[in-house]
Coordinates of N, CA and C in Angstrom, one line a residue:
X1 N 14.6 -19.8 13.6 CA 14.3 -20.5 12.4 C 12.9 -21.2 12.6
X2 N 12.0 -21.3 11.5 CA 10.9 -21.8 11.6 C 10.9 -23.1 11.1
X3 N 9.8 -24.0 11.8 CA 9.6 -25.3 11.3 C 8.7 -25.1 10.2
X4 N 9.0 -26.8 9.5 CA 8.2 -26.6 8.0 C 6.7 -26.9 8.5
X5 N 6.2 -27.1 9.8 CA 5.0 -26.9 10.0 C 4.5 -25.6 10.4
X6 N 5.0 -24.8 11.1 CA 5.1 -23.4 11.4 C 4.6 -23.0 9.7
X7 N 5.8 -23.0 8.7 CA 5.1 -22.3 7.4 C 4.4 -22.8 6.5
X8 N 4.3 -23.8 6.7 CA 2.7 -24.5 6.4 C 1.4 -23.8 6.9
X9 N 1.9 -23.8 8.2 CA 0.0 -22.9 9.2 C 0.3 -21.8 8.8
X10 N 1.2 -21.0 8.3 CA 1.2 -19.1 8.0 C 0.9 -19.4 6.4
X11 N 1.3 -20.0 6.2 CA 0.7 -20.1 4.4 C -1.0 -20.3 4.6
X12 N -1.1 -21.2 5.1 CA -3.0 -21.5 4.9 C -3.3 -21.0 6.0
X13 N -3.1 -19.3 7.0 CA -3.7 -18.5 7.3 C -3.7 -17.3 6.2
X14 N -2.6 -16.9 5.8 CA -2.5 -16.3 4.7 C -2.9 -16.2 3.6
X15 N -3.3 -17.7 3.4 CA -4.6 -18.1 2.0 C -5.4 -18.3 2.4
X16 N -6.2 -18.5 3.2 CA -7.2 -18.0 4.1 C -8.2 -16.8 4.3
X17 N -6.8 -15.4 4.7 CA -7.2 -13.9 4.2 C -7.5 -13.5 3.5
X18 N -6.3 -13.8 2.6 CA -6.6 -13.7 1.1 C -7.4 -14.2 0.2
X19 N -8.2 -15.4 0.5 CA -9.4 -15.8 -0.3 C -10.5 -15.4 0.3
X20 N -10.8 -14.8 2.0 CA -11.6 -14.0 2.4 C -12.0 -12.4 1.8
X21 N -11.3 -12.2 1.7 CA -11.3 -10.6 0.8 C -11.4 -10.7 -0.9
X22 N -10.9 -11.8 -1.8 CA -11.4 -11.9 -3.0 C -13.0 -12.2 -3.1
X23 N -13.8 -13.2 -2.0 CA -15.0 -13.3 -2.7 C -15.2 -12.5 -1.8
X24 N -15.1 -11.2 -1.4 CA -15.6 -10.1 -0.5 C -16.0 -10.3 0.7
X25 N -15.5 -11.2 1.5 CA -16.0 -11.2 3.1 C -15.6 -10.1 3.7
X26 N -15.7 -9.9 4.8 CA -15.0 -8.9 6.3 C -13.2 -9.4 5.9
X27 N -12.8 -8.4 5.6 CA -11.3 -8.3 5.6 C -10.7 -7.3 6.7
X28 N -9.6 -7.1 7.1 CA -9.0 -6.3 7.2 C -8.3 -6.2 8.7
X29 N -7.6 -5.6 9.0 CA -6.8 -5.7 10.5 C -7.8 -5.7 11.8
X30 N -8.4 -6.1 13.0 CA -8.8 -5.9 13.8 C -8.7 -4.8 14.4
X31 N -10.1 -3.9 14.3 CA -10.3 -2.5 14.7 C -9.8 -1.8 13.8
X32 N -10.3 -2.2 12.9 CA -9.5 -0.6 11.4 C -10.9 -0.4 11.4
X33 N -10.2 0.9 11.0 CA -11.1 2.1 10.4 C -11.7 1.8 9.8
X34 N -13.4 2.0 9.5 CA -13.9 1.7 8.6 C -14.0 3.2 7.2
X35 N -14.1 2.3 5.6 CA -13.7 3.3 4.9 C -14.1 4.5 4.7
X36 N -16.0 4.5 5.1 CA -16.4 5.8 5.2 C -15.7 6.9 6.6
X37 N -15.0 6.4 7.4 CA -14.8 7.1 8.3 C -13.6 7.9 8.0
X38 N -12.6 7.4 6.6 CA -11.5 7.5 6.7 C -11.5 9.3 6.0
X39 N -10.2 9.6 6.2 CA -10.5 11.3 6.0 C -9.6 11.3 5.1
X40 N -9.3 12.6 3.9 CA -8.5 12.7 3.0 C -7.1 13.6 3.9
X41 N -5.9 14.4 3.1 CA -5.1 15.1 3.3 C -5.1 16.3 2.9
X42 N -4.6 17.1 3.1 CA -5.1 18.3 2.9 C -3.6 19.0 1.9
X43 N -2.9 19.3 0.9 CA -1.8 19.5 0.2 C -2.7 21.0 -0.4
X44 N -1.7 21.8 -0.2 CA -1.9 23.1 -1.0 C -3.3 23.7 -1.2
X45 N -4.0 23.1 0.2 CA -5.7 23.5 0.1 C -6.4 22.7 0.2
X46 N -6.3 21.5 -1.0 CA -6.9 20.8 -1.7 C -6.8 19.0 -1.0
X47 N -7.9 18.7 -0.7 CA -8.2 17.6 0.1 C -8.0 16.1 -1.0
X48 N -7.2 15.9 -0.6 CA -6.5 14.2 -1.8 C -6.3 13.5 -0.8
X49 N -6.6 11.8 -1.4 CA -5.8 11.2 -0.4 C -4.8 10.8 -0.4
X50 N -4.1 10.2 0.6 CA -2.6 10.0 0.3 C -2.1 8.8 -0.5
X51 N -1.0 9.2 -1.4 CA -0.6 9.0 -2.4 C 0.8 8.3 -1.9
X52 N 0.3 6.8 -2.9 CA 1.8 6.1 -2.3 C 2.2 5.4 -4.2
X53 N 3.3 5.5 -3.8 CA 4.2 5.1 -5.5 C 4.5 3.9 -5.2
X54 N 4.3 3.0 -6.0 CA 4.9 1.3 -6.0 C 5.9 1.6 -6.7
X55 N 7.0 0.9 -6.2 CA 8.8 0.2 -6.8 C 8.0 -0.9 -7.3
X56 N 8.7 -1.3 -9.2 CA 8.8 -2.3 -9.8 C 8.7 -3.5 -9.6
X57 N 9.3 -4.5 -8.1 CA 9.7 -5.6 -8.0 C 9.0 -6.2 -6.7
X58 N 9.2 -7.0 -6.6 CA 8.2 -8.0 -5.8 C 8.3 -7.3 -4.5
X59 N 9.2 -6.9 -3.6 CA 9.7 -6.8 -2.5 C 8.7 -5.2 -2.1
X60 N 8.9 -4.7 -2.9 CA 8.7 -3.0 -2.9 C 7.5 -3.2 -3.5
X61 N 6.1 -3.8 -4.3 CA 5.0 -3.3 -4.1 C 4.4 -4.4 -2.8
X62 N 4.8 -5.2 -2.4 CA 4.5 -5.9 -1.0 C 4.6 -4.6 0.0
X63 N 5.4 -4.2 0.2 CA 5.6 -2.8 1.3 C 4.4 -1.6 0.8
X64 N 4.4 -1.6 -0.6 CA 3.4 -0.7 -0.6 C 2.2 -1.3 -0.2
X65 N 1.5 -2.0 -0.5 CA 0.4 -2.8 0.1 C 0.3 -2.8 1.5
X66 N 1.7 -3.0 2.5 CA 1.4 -3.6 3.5 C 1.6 -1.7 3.6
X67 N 2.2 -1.2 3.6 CA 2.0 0.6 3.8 C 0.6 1.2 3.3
X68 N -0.2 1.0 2.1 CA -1.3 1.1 2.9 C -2.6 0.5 3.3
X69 N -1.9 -0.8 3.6 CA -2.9 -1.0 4.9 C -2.7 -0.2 6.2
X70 N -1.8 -0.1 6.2 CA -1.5 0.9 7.7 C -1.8 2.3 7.6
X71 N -1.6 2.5 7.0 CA -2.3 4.0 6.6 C -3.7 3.9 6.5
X72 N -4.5 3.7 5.7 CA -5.8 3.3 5.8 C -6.3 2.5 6.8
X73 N -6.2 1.5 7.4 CA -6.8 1.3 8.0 C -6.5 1.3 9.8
X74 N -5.2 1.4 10.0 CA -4.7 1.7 11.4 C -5.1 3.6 11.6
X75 N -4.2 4.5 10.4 CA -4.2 5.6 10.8 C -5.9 6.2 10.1
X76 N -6.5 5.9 9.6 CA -7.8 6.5 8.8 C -7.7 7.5 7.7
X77 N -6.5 7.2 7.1 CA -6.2 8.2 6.0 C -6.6 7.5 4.9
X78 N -7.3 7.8 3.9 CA -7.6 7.4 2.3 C -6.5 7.3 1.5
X79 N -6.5 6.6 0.8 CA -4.9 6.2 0.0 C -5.1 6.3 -1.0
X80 N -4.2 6.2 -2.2 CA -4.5 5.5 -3.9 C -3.1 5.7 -4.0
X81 N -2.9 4.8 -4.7 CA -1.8 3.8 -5.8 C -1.4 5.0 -6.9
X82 N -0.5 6.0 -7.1 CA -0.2 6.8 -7.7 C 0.7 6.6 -9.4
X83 N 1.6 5.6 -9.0 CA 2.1 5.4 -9.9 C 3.4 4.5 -10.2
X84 N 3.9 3.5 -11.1 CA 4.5 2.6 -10.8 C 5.8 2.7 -11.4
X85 N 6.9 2.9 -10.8 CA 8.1 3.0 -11.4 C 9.3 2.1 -10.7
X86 N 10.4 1.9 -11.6 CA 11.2 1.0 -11.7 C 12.5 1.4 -11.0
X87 N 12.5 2.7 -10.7 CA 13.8 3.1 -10.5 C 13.3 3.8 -8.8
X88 N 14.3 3.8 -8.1 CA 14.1 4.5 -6.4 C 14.2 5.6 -6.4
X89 N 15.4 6.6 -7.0 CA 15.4 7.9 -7.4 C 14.3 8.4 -8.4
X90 N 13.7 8.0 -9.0 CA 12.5 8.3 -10.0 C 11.2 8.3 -8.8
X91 N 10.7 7.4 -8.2 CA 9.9 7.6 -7.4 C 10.0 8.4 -6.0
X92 N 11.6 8.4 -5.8 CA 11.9 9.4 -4.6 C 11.7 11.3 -4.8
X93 N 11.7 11.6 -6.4 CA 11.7 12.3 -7.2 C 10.0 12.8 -7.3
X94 N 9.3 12.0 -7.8 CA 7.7 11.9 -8.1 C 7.2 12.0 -6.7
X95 N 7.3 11.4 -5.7 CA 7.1 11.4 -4.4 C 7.1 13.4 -3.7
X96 N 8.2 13.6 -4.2 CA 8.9 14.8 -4.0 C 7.4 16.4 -4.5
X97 N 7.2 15.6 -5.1 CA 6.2 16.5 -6.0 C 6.7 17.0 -7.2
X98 N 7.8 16.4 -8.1 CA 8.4 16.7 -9.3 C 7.3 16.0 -10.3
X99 N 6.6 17.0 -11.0 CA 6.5 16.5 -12.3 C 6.4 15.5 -13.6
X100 N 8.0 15.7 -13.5 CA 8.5 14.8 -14.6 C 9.6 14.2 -13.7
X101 N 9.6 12.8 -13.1 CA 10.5 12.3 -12.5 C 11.3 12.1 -12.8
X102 N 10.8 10.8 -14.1 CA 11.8 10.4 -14.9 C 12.8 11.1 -15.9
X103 N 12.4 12.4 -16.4 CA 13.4 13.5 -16.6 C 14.5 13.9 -15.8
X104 N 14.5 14.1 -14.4 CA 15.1 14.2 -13.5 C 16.3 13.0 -12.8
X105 N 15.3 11.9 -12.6 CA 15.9 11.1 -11.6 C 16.4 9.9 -13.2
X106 N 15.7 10.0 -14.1 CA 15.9 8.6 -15.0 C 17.4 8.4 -15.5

């Protein structure tokens, strides 16, 4: 269990980060990749970068975010935010390379 001073100093390191990266300072994990260095994926030929789907709710685009920071900048892979759905089977579906997810999984 944490003390209420403990999450007091993770909050105003936290807000800290985070107001370092909005007015554009040096952000980012110690020793990441920088972006030009980062490489795409290679799917069916064709060089994209990797594609991550946000879940609807607070918990699940936090993980996406914190998924790719680690992707981008630990492993040097290029990322983008693909698409935002509500349901787990609809993005487990889309994820899959299906199409029409929501046809399927909705």
């Amino acid at each position: 269990m944490t003390s209420p001073a403990m999450r007091v100093g993770a909050a105003i390191i936290g807000a800290a980060a985070f107001f370092s990266c909005v007015v554009g300072l040096e952000c980012g994990l110690p020793g990441a990749i920088p972006p030009a260095q980062r490489t795409l994926i290679t799917v069916d030929g064709i060089n994209v970068p990797f594609g991550i789907a946000v879940l609807d709710w607070s918990s699940a685009r936090l993980l996406s975010h914190i998924a790719d920071i680690l992707i981008s900048e630990v492993l040097g892979i290029n990322t983008t935010f693909t698409d935002f759905y509500d349901s787990s089977m609809v993005a487990s579906f889309a994820v899959a390379g299906c199409t029409k997810p929501a046809a399927v999984g909705g």
